[in-house]
């Protein structure tokens, strides 16, 4: 493997390593929510957690794309796509905010007694 390929691999692994704790926490959250009785609170929490997970993975991929283009020597592609990357990250932030609102809504409903207690 060339030095450039090794550098790219290390950069990709560091990006994955930075996002891995968040993905682990979201996975734990999904496992915990799956144990809650079915209902709108559970559905809202699952939808929020899944939105957060999807935005994390898509954000990771969007962050890796410029590095892959640089490693391929396609510098002109990066400058041309700068606006697109900005829009993609903005849309991901909006989706992430909505997912967070869903999780907080479910938590608030559960804390106020919106989730029926198991018998």
PDB file of C-alpha atoms in Angstrom:
ATOM      1  CA  UNK A   1       0.000   0.000   0.000  1.00  0.00           C
ATOM      2  CA  UNK A   2       1.389   3.406  -0.924  1.00  0.00           C
ATOM      3  CA  UNK A   3       2.091   6.143   1.597  1.00  0.00           C
ATOM      4  CA  UNK A   4      -0.839   8.160   0.216  1.00  0.00           C
ATOM      5  CA  UNK A   5      -3.171   5.162   0.635  1.00  0.00           C
ATOM      6  CA  UNK A   6      -1.937   4.637   4.186  1.00  0.00           C
ATOM      7  CA  UNK A   7      -2.560   8.301   5.020  1.00  0.00           C
ATOM      8  CA  UNK A   8      -6.081   8.078   3.613  1.00  0.00           C
ATOM      9  CA  UNK A   9      -6.768   4.892   5.577  1.00  0.00           C
ATOM     10  CA  UNK A  10      -5.538   6.467   8.816  1.00  0.00           C
ATOM     11  CA  UNK A  11      -7.692   9.555   8.205  1.00  0.00           C
ATOM     12  CA  UNK A  12     -10.772   7.422   7.506  1.00  0.00           C
ATOM     13  CA  UNK A  13     -10.126   5.321  10.620  1.00  0.00           C
ATOM     14  CA  UNK A  14      -9.777   8.469  12.733  1.00  0.00           C
ATOM     15  CA  UNK A  15     -13.091   9.817  11.370  1.00  0.00           C
ATOM     16  CA  UNK A  16     -14.797   6.518  12.178  1.00  0.00           C
ATOM     17  CA  UNK A  17     -13.154   6.461  15.617  1.00  0.00           C
ATOM     18  CA  UNK A  18     -14.471   9.921  16.430  1.00  0.00           C
ATOM     19  CA  UNK A  19     -18.051   8.967  15.540  1.00  0.00           C
ATOM     20  CA  UNK A  20     -17.948   5.453  16.993  1.00  0.00           C
ATOM     21  CA  UNK A  21     -18.846   6.450  20.585  1.00  0.00           C
ATOM     22  CA  UNK A  22     -21.939   8.283  19.321  1.00  0.00           C
ATOM     23  CA  UNK A  23     -23.001   5.281  17.252  1.00  0.00           C
ATOM     24  CA  UNK A  24     -22.485   2.972  20.238  1.00  0.00           C
ATOM     25  CA  UNK A  25     -24.571   5.276  22.451  1.00  0.00           C
ATOM     26  CA  UNK A  26     -27.342   5.414  19.842  1.00  0.00           C
ATOM     27  CA  UNK A  27     -27.309   1.619  19.548  1.00  0.00           C
ATOM     28  CA  UNK A  28     -27.633   1.295  23.331  1.00  0.00           C
ATOM     29  CA  UNK A  29     -30.500   3.794  23.229  1.00  0.00           C
ATOM     30  CA  UNK A  30     -32.320   1.775  20.577  1.00  0.00           C
ATOM     31  CA  UNK A  31     -31.875  -1.424  22.609  1.00  0.00           C
ATOM     32  CA  UNK A  32     -33.271   0.274  25.727  1.00  0.00           C
ATOM     33  CA  UNK A  33     -36.225   1.787  23.856  1.00  0.00           C
ATOM     34  CA  UNK A  34     -37.096  -1.574  22.303  1.00  0.00           C
ATOM     35  CA  UNK A  35     -37.844  -2.819  25.837  1.00  0.00           C
ATOM     36  CA  UNK A  36     -40.531  -0.127  26.343  1.00  0.00           C
ATOM     37  CA  UNK A  37     -44.187  -1.030  25.651  1.00  0.00           C
ATOM     38  CA  UNK A  38     -45.381  -0.142  22.147  1.00  0.00           C
ATOM     39  CA  UNK A  39     -46.988   3.238  21.737  1.00  0.00           C
ATOM     40  CA  UNK A  40     -46.445   6.751  20.441  1.00  0.00           C
ATOM     41  CA  UNK A  41     -43.666   7.499  22.960  1.00  0.00           C
ATOM     42  CA  UNK A  42     -41.675   4.445  21.905  1.00  0.00           C
ATOM     43  CA  UNK A  43     -42.256   5.209  18.221  1.00  0.00           C
ATOM     44  CA  UNK A  44     -41.117   8.813  18.689  1.00  0.00           C
ATOM     45  CA  UNK A  45     -38.000   7.769  20.590  1.00  0.00           C
ATOM     46  CA  UNK A  46     -37.091   5.106  18.012  1.00  0.00           C
ATOM     47  CA  UNK A  47     -37.662   7.504  15.120  1.00  0.00           C
ATOM     48  CA  UNK A  48     -35.496  10.125  16.804  1.00  0.00           C
ATOM     49  CA  UNK A  49     -32.693   7.693  17.589  1.00  0.00           C
ATOM     50  CA  UNK A  50     -32.738   6.273  14.071  1.00  0.00           C
ATOM     51  CA  UNK A  51     -32.637   9.783  12.567  1.00  0.00           C
ATOM     52  CA  UNK A  52     -29.644  10.584  14.755  1.00  0.00           C
ATOM     53  CA  UNK A  53     -27.905   7.375  13.675  1.00  0.00           C
ATOM     54  CA  UNK A  54     -28.579   7.980   9.988  1.00  0.00           C
ATOM     55  CA  UNK A  55     -27.306  11.561  10.159  1.00  0.00           C
ATOM     56  CA  UNK A  56     -24.174  10.369  11.945  1.00  0.00           C
ATOM     57  CA  UNK A  57     -23.409   7.759   9.281  1.00  0.00           C
ATOM     58  CA  UNK A  58     -24.261  10.038   6.342  1.00  0.00           C
ATOM     59  CA  UNK A  59     -22.210  12.836   7.928  1.00  0.00           C
ATOM     60  CA  UNK A  60     -19.291  10.441   8.214  1.00  0.00           C
ATOM     61  CA  UNK A  61     -19.579   9.513   4.554  1.00  0.00           C
ATOM     62  CA  UNK A  62     -19.923  13.165   3.525  1.00  0.00           C
ATOM     63  CA  UNK A  63     -16.776  13.987   5.508  1.00  0.00           C
ATOM     64  CA  UNK A  64     -14.839  11.187   3.830  1.00  0.00           C
ATOM     65  CA  UNK A  65     -15.740  12.128   0.258  1.00  0.00           C
ATOM     66  CA  UNK A  66     -13.436  15.193   0.016  1.00  0.00           C
ATOM     67  CA  UNK A  67     -10.545  13.136   1.384  1.00  0.00           C
ATOM     68  CA  UNK A  68     -11.116  10.430  -1.193  1.00  0.00           C
ATOM     69  CA  UNK A  69     -11.223  13.059  -3.954  1.00  0.00           C
ATOM     70  CA  UNK A  70      -7.943  14.576  -2.705  1.00  0.00           C
ATOM     71  CA  UNK A  71      -6.285  11.156  -2.621  1.00  0.00           C
ATOM     72  CA  UNK A  72      -7.390  10.650  -6.227  1.00  0.00           C
ATOM     73  CA  UNK A  73      -5.911  14.033  -7.184  1.00  0.00           C
ATOM     74  CA  UNK A  74      -9.294  15.509  -8.141  1.00  0.00           C
ATOM     75  CA  UNK A  75      -8.789  18.913  -6.527  1.00  0.00           C
ATOM     76  CA  UNK A  76     -11.055  20.715  -9.005  1.00  0.00           C
ATOM     77  CA  UNK A  77     -13.949  18.468  -7.971  1.00  0.00           C
ATOM     78  CA  UNK A  78     -13.640  19.565  -4.356  1.00  0.00           C
ATOM     79  CA  UNK A  79     -13.739  23.279  -5.114  1.00  0.00           C
ATOM     80  CA  UNK A  80     -16.748  22.744  -7.361  1.00  0.00           C
ATOM     81  CA  UNK A  81     -18.585  20.732  -4.716  1.00  0.00           C
ATOM     82  CA  UNK A  82     -17.886  23.057  -1.782  1.00  0.00           C
ATOM     83  CA  UNK A  83     -21.376  24.591  -1.925  1.00  0.00           C
ATOM     84  CA  UNK A  84     -22.972  21.140  -2.200  1.00  0.00           C
ATOM     85  CA  UNK A  85     -21.054  19.915   0.866  1.00  0.00           C
ATOM     86  CA  UNK A  86     -22.262  22.955   2.801  1.00  0.00           C
ATOM     87  CA  UNK A  87     -25.894  22.292   1.851  1.00  0.00           C
ATOM     88  CA  UNK A  88     -25.570  18.586   2.697  1.00  0.00           C
ATOM     89  CA  UNK A  89     -24.159  19.372   6.145  1.00  0.00           C
ATOM     90  CA  UNK A  90     -26.906  21.965   6.749  1.00  0.00           C
ATOM     91  CA  UNK A  91     -29.649  19.470   5.820  1.00  0.00           C
ATOM     92  CA  UNK A  92     -28.016  16.840   8.049  1.00  0.00           C
ATOM     93  CA  UNK A  93     -28.009  19.341  10.919  1.00  0.00           C
ATOM     94  CA  UNK A  94     -31.726  20.002  10.426  1.00  0.00           C
ATOM     95  CA  UNK A  95     -32.515  16.279  10.419  1.00  0.00           C
ATOM     96  CA  UNK A  96     -30.316  15.752  13.467  1.00  0.00           C
ATOM     97  CA  UNK A  97     -32.118  18.563  15.306  1.00  0.00           C
ATOM     98  CA  UNK A  98     -35.486  16.997  14.481  1.00  0.00           C
ATOM     99  CA  UNK A  99     -34.269  13.602  15.744  1.00  0.00           C
ATOM    100  CA  UNK A 100     -33.098  15.204  18.970  1.00  0.00           C
ATOM    101  CA  UNK A 101     -36.464  16.927  19.412  1.00  0.00           C
ATOM    102  CA  UNK A 102     -38.214  13.561  18.984  1.00  0.00           C
ATOM    103  CA  UNK A 103     -35.997  11.939  21.634  1.00  0.00           C
ATOM    104  CA  UNK A 104     -36.565  14.820  24.076  1.00  0.00           C
ATOM    105  CA  UNK A 105     -40.320  14.725  23.384  1.00  0.00           C
ATOM    106  CA  UNK A 106     -40.397  11.000  24.163  1.00  0.00           C
ATOM    107  CA  UNK A 107     -38.333  11.502  27.303  1.00  0.00           C
ATOM    108  CA  UNK A 108     -40.599  14.321  28.483  1.00  0.00           C
ATOM    109  CA  UNK A 109     -43.734  12.246  27.858  1.00  0.00           C
ATOM    110  CA  UNK A 110     -42.219   9.269  29.686  1.00  0.00           C
ATOM    111  CA  UNK A 111     -41.191  11.389  32.679  1.00  0.00           C
ATOM    112  CA  UNK A 112     -44.668  12.886  32.875  1.00  0.00           C
ATOM    113  CA  UNK A 113     -46.210   9.428  32.996  1.00  0.00           C
ATOM    114  CA  UNK A 114     -47.058   9.070  29.289  1.00  0.00           C
ATOM    115  CA  UNK A 115     -45.736   5.519  29.177  1.00  0.00           C
ATOM    116  CA  UNK A 116     -47.966   2.901  30.800  1.00  0.00           C
ATOM    117  CA  UNK A 117     -46.235   0.941  33.530  1.00  0.00           C
ATOM    118  CA  UNK A 118     -45.904  -2.811  33.037  1.00  0.00           C
ATOM    119  CA  UNK A 119     -48.138  -4.867  35.276  1.00  0.00           C
TER     120      UNK A 119
END
